[in-house]
Amino acid sequence: RVSGPTATVTHDDAIFEARIDPRTPGRPLVVGDRVEWRVVGDERVITAILPRQTLLERAHGLDGPRRPIVANADLLMIVESLHSPPPRPTLIDRYLVAGHVGQLTPVIVLTKSDLADAAVRDPLVELYRSLGFEVHVGCAKEEAFVEELRATIDGRVAALVGQSGVGKSTLTRRLTGVDRAVGAVSDLIGGRHTTSDPRQIPLIGGGWVVDTAGVRSLFLPPLDMEDVGDAYPEVREGRANCRFRDCRHLDDAGCAVNPLFSPSRRESYRILATGP
């Protein structure tokens, strides 16, 4: 994790605190970064950030600057509740775009299935599976569901994201075997930890999860509309047959893409294409 001017680093079997040299190129440092460090006097100092293979980013507000969240994660596990809070498909879609742009493989995880109304659950599952996305449905209390997710991670790094209250921390505890995941890293190094700090925690049997803070909304940094379109299977499928040059695939009569959208997906695409 990263906390102000320091970061918690794992190296071989050791976990230690290191100061971040303010002259380190590529700052800010984020959880998941791979770094170079050296010993200076009686402390360890991070001096370089190695090239990132993947990067999850968001924007700070509607017109705010880019804010990197997680580096080098393999999977983006988009955790959404089927009951309380109710599911927000437009938020799922925003994370799918963020994952595509950052080159993370998306996995949709729908929790609280024991409390869900089938009329809410089934169309949501059918929609995203029909588009080719991997979808898991269950309850964090069920060991079989936890094992299903652990097998999906399969030794890789998975970033858990989603709105507040969907059960990310519960899943993190179940996957890692750490009763109080929020304090796990701090307990190891004797430091202080806040719940808003993303942290990377090892899984039982291999792999890692990054438990991120819950969000109310997800602002994306400025995006190229070609990248946004690439994140939507409906656009990838239909745009080659669209008879309009430079079509934005919104509500134009005769657009080949528009009929392929479900109502919620059309709305989430419209917002990204034109702004709220």
PDB file of C-alpha atoms in Angstrom:
ATOM      1  CA  ARG A   1       0.000   0.000   0.000  1.00  0.00           C
ATOM      2  CA  VAL A   2       0.966   3.661  -0.298  1.00  0.00           C
ATOM      3  CA  SER A   3       0.479   6.051   2.592  1.00  0.00           C
ATOM      4  CA  GLY A   4       1.711   9.598   2.062  1.00  0.00           C
ATOM      5  CA  PRO A   5       5.507   9.695   1.768  1.00  0.00           C
ATOM      6  CA  THR A   6       5.960   5.961   2.455  1.00  0.00           C
ATOM      7  CA  ALA A   7       4.946   2.642   0.960  1.00  0.00           C
ATOM      8  CA  THR A   8       4.729  -0.903   2.248  1.00  0.00           C
ATOM      9  CA  VAL A   9       6.886  -3.150   0.079  1.00  0.00           C
ATOM     10  CA  THR A  10       7.157  -6.913  -0.183  1.00  0.00           C
ATOM     11  CA  HIS A  11      10.504  -8.338  -1.281  1.00  0.00           C
ATOM     12  CA  ASP A  12      11.072 -12.094  -1.251  1.00  0.00           C
ATOM     13  CA  ASP A  13       9.518 -13.092   2.088  1.00  0.00           C
ATOM     14  CA  ALA A  14      10.009  -9.722   3.782  1.00  0.00           C
ATOM     15  CA  ILE A  15       7.511  -6.896   4.258  1.00  0.00           C
ATOM     16  CA  PHE A  16       8.862  -3.480   5.160  1.00  0.00           C
ATOM     17  CA  GLU A  17       8.162   0.233   5.064  1.00  0.00           C
ATOM     18  CA  ALA A  18      10.140   2.357   2.588  1.00  0.00           C
ATOM     19  CA  ARG A  19      10.306   6.092   2.055  1.00  0.00           C
ATOM     20  CA  ILE A  20       9.417   7.358  -1.423  1.00  0.00           C
ATOM     21  CA  ASP A  21      12.122   9.599  -2.831  1.00  0.00           C
ATOM     22  CA  PRO A  22      10.233  12.743  -3.963  1.00  0.00           C
ATOM     23  CA  ARG A  23      12.414  12.806  -7.073  1.00  0.00           C
ATOM     24  CA  THR A  24      11.200   9.360  -8.182  1.00  0.00           C
ATOM     25  CA  PRO A  25      10.142   9.583 -11.866  1.00  0.00           C
ATOM     26  CA  GLY A  26       6.571   8.573 -12.657  1.00  0.00           C
ATOM     27  CA  ARG A  27       5.051   9.496  -9.313  1.00  0.00           C
ATOM     28  CA  PRO A  28       2.545   9.140  -7.793  1.00  0.00           C
ATOM     29  CA  LEU A  29       3.279   5.619  -6.664  1.00  0.00           C
ATOM     30  CA  VAL A  30       0.190   3.379  -6.336  1.00  0.00           C
ATOM     31  CA  VAL A  31      -0.594  -0.020  -4.893  1.00  0.00           C
ATOM     32  CA  GLY A  32       0.674  -2.792  -7.155  1.00  0.00           C
ATOM     33  CA  ASP A  33       3.626  -0.823  -8.499  1.00  0.00           C
ATOM     34  CA  ARG A  34       6.910  -2.664  -8.875  1.00  0.00           C
ATOM     35  CA  VAL A  35       9.776  -0.552  -7.659  1.00  0.00           C
ATOM     36  CA  GLU A  36      13.520  -0.266  -7.229  1.00  0.00           C
ATOM     37  CA  TRP A  37      14.807   0.615  -3.785  1.00  0.00           C
ATOM     38  CA  ARG A  38      18.092   0.987  -1.946  1.00  0.00           C
ATOM     39  CA  VAL A  39      19.304   1.378   1.613  1.00  0.00           C
ATOM     40  CA  VAL A  40      20.215   4.918   2.625  1.00  0.00           C
ATOM     41  CA  GLY A  41      21.574   5.150   6.154  1.00  0.00           C
ATOM     42  CA  ASP A  42      19.134   3.311   8.363  1.00  0.00           C
ATOM     43  CA  GLU A  43      16.141   3.395   5.989  1.00  0.00           C
ATOM     44  CA  ARG A  44      15.009   1.907   2.696  1.00  0.00           C
ATOM     45  CA  VAL A  45      14.232   4.388  -0.074  1.00  0.00           C
ATOM     46  CA  ILE A  46      12.197   3.826  -3.257  1.00  0.00           C
ATOM     47  CA  THR A  47      14.053   5.367  -6.192  1.00  0.00           C
ATOM     48  CA  ALA A  48      12.257   4.120  -9.323  1.00  0.00           C
ATOM     49  CA  ILE A  49       8.899   2.823 -10.534  1.00  0.00           C
ATOM     50  CA  LEU A  50       9.200   0.031 -13.084  1.00  0.00           C
ATOM     51  CA  PRO A  51       7.057   0.125 -16.261  1.00  0.00           C
ATOM     52  CA  ARG A  52       3.416  -0.721 -15.564  1.00  0.00           C
ATOM     53  CA  GLN A  53       1.778  -3.589 -17.424  1.00  0.00           C
ATOM     54  CA  THR A  54      -1.759  -2.473 -16.535  1.00  0.00           C
ATOM     55  CA  LEU A  55      -3.199   0.593 -14.830  1.00  0.00           C
ATOM     56  CA  LEU A  56      -6.625   1.363 -13.401  1.00  0.00           C
ATOM     57  CA  GLU A  57      -7.273   5.099 -13.429  1.00  0.00           C
ATOM     58  CA  ARG A  58     -10.098   7.435 -12.545  1.00  0.00           C
ATOM     59  CA  ALA A  59     -10.553  11.192 -12.666  1.00  0.00           C
ATOM     60  CA  HIS A  60     -10.840  13.475  -9.675  1.00  0.00           C
ATOM     61  CA  GLY A  61     -14.284  14.937 -10.409  1.00  0.00           C
ATOM     62  CA  LEU A  62     -15.877  15.738 -13.768  1.00  0.00           C
ATOM     63  CA  ASP A  63     -12.982  17.764 -15.127  1.00  0.00           C
ATOM     64  CA  GLY A  64     -10.287  16.759 -12.659  1.00  0.00           C
ATOM     65  CA  PRO A  65      -6.852  15.315 -13.332  1.00  0.00           C
ATOM     66  CA  ARG A  66      -6.096  11.632 -13.825  1.00  0.00           C
ATOM     67  CA  ARG A  67      -5.696   9.632 -10.646  1.00  0.00           C
ATOM     68  CA  PRO A  68      -4.016   6.214 -10.861  1.00  0.00           C
ATOM     69  CA  ILE A  69      -5.562   3.687  -8.467  1.00  0.00           C
ATOM     70  CA  VAL A  70      -4.016   0.238  -9.022  1.00  0.00           C
ATOM     71  CA  ALA A  71      -1.027  -0.848 -11.121  1.00  0.00           C
ATOM     72  CA  ASN A  72      -0.159  -4.278 -12.533  1.00  0.00           C
ATOM     73  CA  ALA A  73      -3.400  -6.039 -11.603  1.00  0.00           C
ATOM     74  CA  ASP A  74      -4.418  -8.821 -13.968  1.00  0.00           C
ATOM     75  CA  LEU A  75      -8.143  -8.882 -13.233  1.00  0.00           C
ATOM     76  CA  LEU A  76     -10.695  -6.162 -12.547  1.00  0.00           C
ATOM     77  CA  MET A  77     -13.351  -7.761 -10.341  1.00  0.00           C
ATOM     78  CA  ILE A  78     -16.362  -5.463 -10.528  1.00  0.00           C
ATOM     79  CA  VAL A  79     -18.363  -6.293  -7.395  1.00  0.00           C
ATOM     80  CA  GLU A  80     -22.038  -5.320  -7.510  1.00  0.00           C
ATOM     81  CA  SER A  81     -24.840  -6.079  -5.084  1.00  0.00           C
ATOM     82  CA  LEU A  82     -28.110  -7.623  -6.235  1.00  0.00           C
ATOM     83  CA  HIS A  83     -30.078  -6.360  -3.255  1.00  0.00           C
ATOM     84  CA  SER A  84     -28.933  -3.507  -1.032  1.00  0.00           C
ATOM     85  CA  PRO A  85     -27.552  -1.312  -2.439  1.00  0.00           C
ATOM     86  CA  PRO A  86     -29.405  -2.124  -5.672  1.00  0.00           C
ATOM     87  CA  PRO A  87     -27.330  -2.852  -8.761  1.00  0.00           C
ATOM     88  CA  ARG A  88     -26.189   0.051 -10.925  1.00  0.00           C
ATOM     89  CA  PRO A  89     -25.528  -1.224 -14.456  1.00  0.00           C
ATOM     90  CA  THR A  90     -24.168   2.146 -15.587  1.00  0.00           C
ATOM     91  CA  LEU A  91     -21.457   1.912 -12.912  1.00  0.00           C
ATOM     92  CA  ILE A  92     -20.605  -1.614 -14.067  1.00  0.00           C
ATOM     93  CA  ASP A  93     -20.263  -0.252 -17.592  1.00  0.00           C
ATOM     94  CA  ARG A  94     -17.939   2.542 -16.479  1.00  0.00           C
ATOM     95  CA  TYR A  95     -15.670   0.047 -14.759  1.00  0.00           C
ATOM     96  CA  LEU A  96     -15.725  -2.137 -17.865  1.00  0.00           C
ATOM     97  CA  VAL A  97     -14.484   0.830 -19.889  1.00  0.00           C
ATOM     98  CA  ALA A  98     -11.834   1.694 -17.289  1.00  0.00           C
ATOM     99  CA  GLY A  99     -10.636  -1.909 -17.274  1.00  0.00           C
ATOM    100  CA  HIS A 100     -10.487  -2.063 -21.068  1.00  0.00           C
ATOM    101  CA  VAL A 101      -8.503   1.154 -21.324  1.00  0.00           C
ATOM    102  CA  GLY A 102      -6.146   0.006 -18.553  1.00  0.00           C
ATOM    103  CA  GLN A 103      -5.771  -3.496 -20.091  1.00  0.00           C
ATOM    104  CA  LEU A 104      -7.239  -5.400 -17.128  1.00  0.00           C
ATOM    105  CA  THR A 105      -9.412  -8.458 -17.771  1.00  0.00           C
ATOM    106  CA  PRO A 106     -12.928  -7.758 -16.410  1.00  0.00           C
ATOM    107  CA  VAL A 107     -14.854 -10.144 -14.173  1.00  0.00           C
ATOM    108  CA  ILE A 108     -18.326  -9.188 -12.921  1.00  0.00           C
ATOM    109  CA  VAL A 109     -19.148 -10.445  -9.413  1.00  0.00           C
ATOM    110  CA  LEU A 110     -22.788 -10.165  -8.299  1.00  0.00           C
ATOM    111  CA  THR A 111     -23.212 -10.585  -4.544  1.00  0.00           C
ATOM    112  CA  LYS A 112     -26.102 -10.991  -2.086  1.00  0.00           C
ATOM    113  CA  SER A 113     -27.818 -13.487  -4.363  1.00  0.00           C
ATOM    114  CA  ASP A 114     -29.539 -14.989  -1.308  1.00  0.00           C
ATOM    115  CA  LEU A 115     -31.532 -11.759  -0.969  1.00  0.00           C
ATOM    116  CA  ALA A 116     -32.009 -11.061  -4.666  1.00  0.00           C
ATOM    117  CA  ASP A 117     -35.251 -10.932  -6.604  1.00  0.00           C
ATOM    118  CA  ALA A 118     -34.980 -13.160  -9.666  1.00  0.00           C
ATOM    119  CA  ALA A 119     -36.574 -10.381 -11.719  1.00  0.00           C
ATOM    120  CA  VAL A 120     -33.544  -8.223 -10.900  1.00  0.00           C
ATOM    121  CA  ARG A 121     -30.859 -10.919 -10.981  1.00  0.00           C
ATOM    122  CA  ASP A 122     -31.670 -12.916 -14.104  1.00  0.00           C
ATOM    123  CA  PRO A 123     -31.845 -10.102 -16.708  1.00  0.00           C
ATOM    124  CA  LEU A 124     -28.601  -8.608 -15.395  1.00  0.00           C
ATOM    125  CA  VAL A 125     -26.761 -11.924 -15.555  1.00  0.00           C
ATOM    126  CA  GLU A 126     -28.186 -12.711 -18.991  1.00  0.00           C
ATOM    127  CA  LEU A 127     -27.266  -9.261 -20.363  1.00  0.00           C
ATOM    128  CA  TYR A 128     -23.584  -9.327 -19.441  1.00  0.00           C
ATOM    129  CA  ARG A 129     -23.043 -13.002 -20.222  1.00  0.00           C
ATOM    130  CA  SER A 130     -24.652 -12.496 -23.642  1.00  0.00           C
ATOM    131  CA  LEU A 131     -22.054  -9.782 -24.297  1.00  0.00           C
ATOM    132  CA  GLY A 132     -19.227 -12.197 -23.513  1.00  0.00           C
ATOM    133  CA  PHE A 133     -18.318 -10.992 -20.028  1.00  0.00           C
ATOM    134  CA  GLU A 134     -17.464 -13.436 -17.250  1.00  0.00           C
ATOM    135  CA  VAL A 135     -20.141 -13.215 -14.533  1.00  0.00           C
ATOM    136  CA  HIS A 136     -20.187 -14.886 -11.108  1.00  0.00           C
ATOM    137  CA  VAL A 137     -23.291 -14.881  -8.907  1.00  0.00           C
ATOM    138  CA  GLY A 138     -23.413 -15.830  -5.246  1.00  0.00           C
ATOM    139  CA  CYS A 139     -23.157 -14.837  -1.632  1.00  0.00           C
ATOM    140  CA  ALA A 140     -19.965 -14.044   0.268  1.00  0.00           C
ATOM    141  CA  LYS A 141     -21.155 -16.307   3.096  1.00  0.00           C
ATOM    142  CA  GLU A 142     -21.104 -19.339   0.786  1.00  0.00           C
ATOM    143  CA  GLU A 143     -17.783 -21.173   0.771  1.00  0.00           C
ATOM    144  CA  ALA A 144     -18.462 -22.590  -2.699  1.00  0.00           C
ATOM    145  CA  PHE A 145     -18.828 -19.062  -4.105  1.00  0.00           C
ATOM    146  CA  VAL A 146     -15.599 -17.928  -2.441  1.00  0.00           C
ATOM    147  CA  GLU A 147     -13.765 -20.942  -3.839  1.00  0.00           C
ATOM    148  CA  GLU A 148     -15.202 -20.184  -7.274  1.00  0.00           C
ATOM    149  CA  LEU A 149     -13.703 -16.694  -7.138  1.00  0.00           C
ATOM    150  CA  ARG A 150     -10.399 -17.978  -5.787  1.00  0.00           C
ATOM    151  CA  ALA A 151     -10.211 -20.412  -8.718  1.00  0.00           C
ATOM    152  CA  THR A 152     -10.972 -17.546 -11.102  1.00  0.00           C
ATOM    153  CA  ILE A 153      -8.104 -15.495  -9.687  1.00  0.00           C
ATOM    154  CA  ASP A 154      -5.859 -18.534 -10.068  1.00  0.00           C
ATOM    155  CA  GLY A 155      -2.672 -17.065  -8.646  1.00  0.00           C
ATOM    156  CA  ARG A 156      -3.085 -13.672 -10.341  1.00  0.00           C
ATOM    157  CA  VAL A 157      -3.678 -10.172  -8.963  1.00  0.00           C
ATOM    158  CA  ALA A 158      -7.332  -9.134  -8.813  1.00  0.00           C
ATOM    159  CA  ALA A 159      -8.476  -5.590  -8.040  1.00  0.00           C
ATOM    160  CA  LEU A 160     -11.866  -5.559  -6.300  1.00  0.00           C
ATOM    161  CA  VAL A 161     -13.873  -2.448  -7.173  1.00  0.00           C
ATOM    162  CA  GLY A 162     -17.447  -1.249  -6.794  1.00  0.00           C
ATOM    163  CA  GLN A 163     -19.799   0.971  -4.880  1.00  0.00           C
ATOM    164  CA  SER A 164     -19.878   1.108  -1.094  1.00  0.00           C
ATOM    165  CA  GLY A 165     -21.768  -1.642   0.682  1.00  0.00           C
ATOM    166  CA  VAL A 166     -21.601  -4.327  -1.993  1.00  0.00           C
ATOM    167  CA  GLY A 167     -19.419  -6.656   0.082  1.00  0.00           C
ATOM    168  CA  LYS A 168     -15.866  -6.116  -1.209  1.00  0.00           C
ATOM    169  CA  SER A 169     -14.348  -6.165   2.273  1.00  0.00           C
ATOM    170  CA  THR A 170     -16.281  -9.297   3.195  1.00  0.00           C
ATOM    171  CA  LEU A 171     -15.050 -11.020   0.042  1.00  0.00           C
ATOM    172  CA  THR A 172     -11.519  -9.870   0.796  1.00  0.00           C
ATOM    173  CA  ARG A 173     -11.690 -11.383   4.279  1.00  0.00           C
ATOM    174  CA  ARG A 174     -13.080 -14.638   2.951  1.00  0.00           C
ATOM    175  CA  LEU A 175     -10.511 -14.887   0.148  1.00  0.00           C
ATOM    176  CA  THR A 176      -7.491 -13.988   2.244  1.00  0.00           C
ATOM    177  CA  GLY A 177      -8.428 -15.641   5.518  1.00  0.00           C
ATOM    178  CA  VAL A 178      -7.629 -12.397   7.336  1.00  0.00           C
ATOM    179  CA  ASP A 179     -10.369 -11.622   9.832  1.00  0.00           C
ATOM    180  CA  ARG A 180      -9.741  -7.890   9.774  1.00  0.00           C
ATOM    181  CA  ALA A 181      -8.325  -7.221   6.316  1.00  0.00           C
ATOM    182  CA  VAL A 182      -8.335  -3.471   6.870  1.00  0.00           C
ATOM    183  CA  GLY A 183      -5.679  -3.784   9.540  1.00  0.00           C
ATOM    184  CA  ALA A 184      -3.759  -6.714   8.116  1.00  0.00           C
ATOM    185  CA  VAL A 185      -0.861  -4.853   6.553  1.00  0.00           C
ATOM    186  CA  SER A 186      -0.623  -2.400   9.418  1.00  0.00           C
ATOM    187  CA  ASP A 187      -0.406  -5.207  11.933  1.00  0.00           C
ATOM    188  CA  LEU A 188       2.565  -6.637  10.050  1.00  0.00           C
ATOM    189  CA  ILE A 189       4.574  -3.430   9.999  1.00  0.00           C
ATOM    190  CA  GLY A 190       3.217  -1.675  13.078  1.00  0.00           C
ATOM    191  CA  GLY A 191       1.879   1.256  11.073  1.00  0.00           C
ATOM    192  CA  ARG A 192      -1.431   3.049  10.708  1.00  0.00           C
ATOM    193  CA  HIS A 193      -3.948   2.142   8.043  1.00  0.00           C
ATOM    194  CA  THR A 194      -7.046   3.970   6.842  1.00  0.00           C
ATOM    195  CA  THR A 195      -9.919   2.210   5.116  1.00  0.00           C
ATOM    196  CA  SER A 196      -9.560   4.476   2.072  1.00  0.00           C
ATOM    197  CA  ASP A 197      -6.065   3.172   1.287  1.00  0.00           C
ATOM    198  CA  PRO A 198      -6.128   0.442  -1.374  1.00  0.00           C
ATOM    199  CA  ARG A 199      -4.001  -2.458  -0.206  1.00  0.00           C
ATOM    200  CA  GLN A 200      -2.769  -5.653  -1.834  1.00  0.00           C
ATOM    201  CA  ILE A 201      -3.248  -8.769   0.303  1.00  0.00           C
ATOM    202  CA  PRO A 202      -2.095 -12.330  -0.446  1.00  0.00           C
ATOM    203  CA  LEU A 203      -4.662 -15.060  -0.986  1.00  0.00           C
ATOM    204  CA  ILE A 204      -4.670 -18.451   0.602  1.00  0.00           C
ATOM    205  CA  GLY A 205      -3.093 -20.763  -1.968  1.00  0.00           C
ATOM    206  CA  GLY A 206      -1.539 -18.026  -4.091  1.00  0.00           C
ATOM    207  CA  GLY A 207      -2.472 -14.805  -5.812  1.00  0.00           C
ATOM    208  CA  TRP A 208      -3.411 -11.407  -4.459  1.00  0.00           C
ATOM    209  CA  VAL A 209      -6.441  -9.175  -4.080  1.00  0.00           C
ATOM    210  CA  VAL A 210      -6.417  -5.401  -4.002  1.00  0.00           C
ATOM    211  CA  ASP A 211      -9.298  -4.166  -1.866  1.00  0.00           C
ATOM    212  CA  THR A 212     -10.193  -0.650  -2.994  1.00  0.00           C
ATOM    213  CA  ALA A 213     -12.451   1.859  -1.283  1.00  0.00           C
ATOM    214  CA  GLY A 214     -16.120   1.875  -2.231  1.00  0.00           C
ATOM    215  CA  VAL A 215     -17.304   4.647  -4.514  1.00  0.00           C
ATOM    216  CA  ARG A 216     -20.523   6.558  -5.043  1.00  0.00           C
ATOM    217  CA  SER A 217     -19.598   7.427  -8.611  1.00  0.00           C
ATOM    218  CA  LEU A 218     -16.748   6.761 -11.009  1.00  0.00           C
ATOM    219  CA  PHE A 219     -15.390   9.655 -13.014  1.00  0.00           C
ATOM    220  CA  LEU A 220     -13.260   8.560 -15.943  1.00  0.00           C
ATOM    221  CA  PRO A 221     -10.332  10.553 -17.340  1.00  0.00           C
ATOM    222  CA  PRO A 222     -10.683  11.989 -20.853  1.00  0.00           C
ATOM    223  CA  LEU A 223     -11.115   9.080 -23.243  1.00  0.00           C
ATOM    224  CA  ASP A 224     -10.735   8.585 -26.959  1.00  0.00           C
ATOM    225  CA  MET A 225     -14.149   7.558 -28.317  1.00  0.00           C
ATOM    226  CA  GLU A 226     -12.482   4.786 -30.290  1.00  0.00           C
ATOM    227  CA  ASP A 227     -11.314   3.286 -26.993  1.00  0.00           C
ATOM    228  CA  VAL A 228     -14.790   3.668 -25.504  1.00  0.00           C
ATOM    229  CA  GLY A 229     -16.316   1.940 -28.527  1.00  0.00           C
ATOM    230  CA  ASP A 230     -13.789  -0.883 -28.273  1.00  0.00           C
ATOM    231  CA  ALA A 231     -14.949  -1.495 -24.697  1.00  0.00           C
ATOM    232  CA  TYR A 232     -18.537  -2.105 -25.877  1.00  0.00           C
ATOM    233  CA  PRO A 233     -19.051  -5.425 -27.714  1.00  0.00           C
ATOM    234  CA  GLU A 234     -22.193  -3.952 -29.282  1.00  0.00           C
ATOM    235  CA  VAL A 235     -20.131  -1.214 -30.949  1.00  0.00           C
ATOM    236  CA  ARG A 236     -17.396  -3.608 -32.060  1.00  0.00           C
ATOM    237  CA  GLU A 237     -20.022  -5.875 -33.627  1.00  0.00           C
ATOM    238  CA  GLY A 238     -22.091  -3.265 -35.401  1.00  0.00           C
ATOM    239  CA  ARG A 239     -19.865  -0.383 -36.424  1.00  0.00           C
ATOM    240  CA  ALA A 240     -18.424  -2.131 -39.492  1.00  0.00           C
ATOM    241  CA  ASN A 241     -21.962  -2.266 -40.883  1.00  0.00           C
ATOM    242  CA  CYS A 242     -22.884   1.297 -39.968  1.00  0.00           C
ATOM    243  CA  ARG A 243     -23.618   3.324 -43.109  1.00  0.00           C
ATOM    244  CA  PHE A 244     -22.703   6.649 -41.529  1.00  0.00           C
ATOM    245  CA  ARG A 245     -19.174   7.999 -41.627  1.00  0.00           C
ATOM    246  CA  ASP A 246     -17.955   9.160 -38.181  1.00  0.00           C
ATOM    247  CA  CYS A 247     -21.197   7.918 -36.590  1.00  0.00           C
ATOM    248  CA  ARG A 248     -21.261   8.229 -32.792  1.00  0.00           C
ATOM    249  CA  HIS A 249     -23.688   5.270 -32.619  1.00  0.00           C
ATOM    250  CA  LEU A 250     -26.279   7.037 -30.499  1.00  0.00           C
ATOM    251  CA  ASP A 251     -29.806   7.692 -31.767  1.00  0.00           C
ATOM    252  CA  ASP A 252     -29.241   8.144 -35.494  1.00  0.00           C
ATOM    253  CA  ALA A 253     -31.931   6.462 -37.566  1.00  0.00           C
ATOM    254  CA  GLY A 254     -30.343   3.670 -39.530  1.00  0.00           C
ATOM    255  CA  CYS A 255     -27.294   3.272 -37.297  1.00  0.00           C
ATOM    256  CA  ALA A 256     -26.292  -0.393 -37.253  1.00  0.00           C
ATOM    257  CA  VAL A 257     -25.081  -0.242 -33.645  1.00  0.00           C
ATOM    258  CA  ASN A 258     -28.055   1.388 -31.946  1.00  0.00           C
ATOM    259  CA  PRO A 259     -30.410  -1.657 -32.175  1.00  0.00           C
ATOM    260  CA  LEU A 260     -27.780  -3.848 -30.506  1.00  0.00           C
ATOM    261  CA  PHE A 261     -27.852  -1.883 -27.240  1.00  0.00           C
ATOM    262  CA  SER A 262     -30.000  -2.736 -24.243  1.00  0.00           C
ATOM    263  CA  PRO A 263     -31.612   0.374 -22.703  1.00  0.00           C
ATOM    264  CA  SER A 264     -29.130   0.571 -19.804  1.00  0.00           C
ATOM    265  CA  ARG A 265     -26.109   0.008 -22.037  1.00  0.00           C
ATOM    266  CA  ARG A 266     -27.314   2.594 -24.540  1.00  0.00           C
ATOM    267  CA  GLU A 267     -27.631   5.132 -21.732  1.00  0.00           C
ATOM    268  CA  SER A 268     -24.198   4.419 -20.256  1.00  0.00           C
ATOM    269  CA  TYR A 269     -22.641   4.706 -23.721  1.00  0.00           C
ATOM    270  CA  ARG A 270     -24.546   7.928 -24.420  1.00  0.00           C
ATOM    271  CA  ILE A 271     -23.241   9.518 -21.209  1.00  0.00           C
ATOM    272  CA  LEU A 272     -19.655   8.605 -22.053  1.00  0.00           C
ATOM    273  CA  ALA A 273     -20.073   9.817 -25.619  1.00  0.00           C
ATOM    274  CA  THR A 274     -21.790  13.131 -24.877  1.00  0.00           C
ATOM    275  CA  GLY A 275     -21.336  13.799 -21.145  1.00  0.00           C
ATOM    276  CA  PRO A 276     -24.039  13.779 -18.444  1.00  0.00           C
TER     277      PRO A 276
END
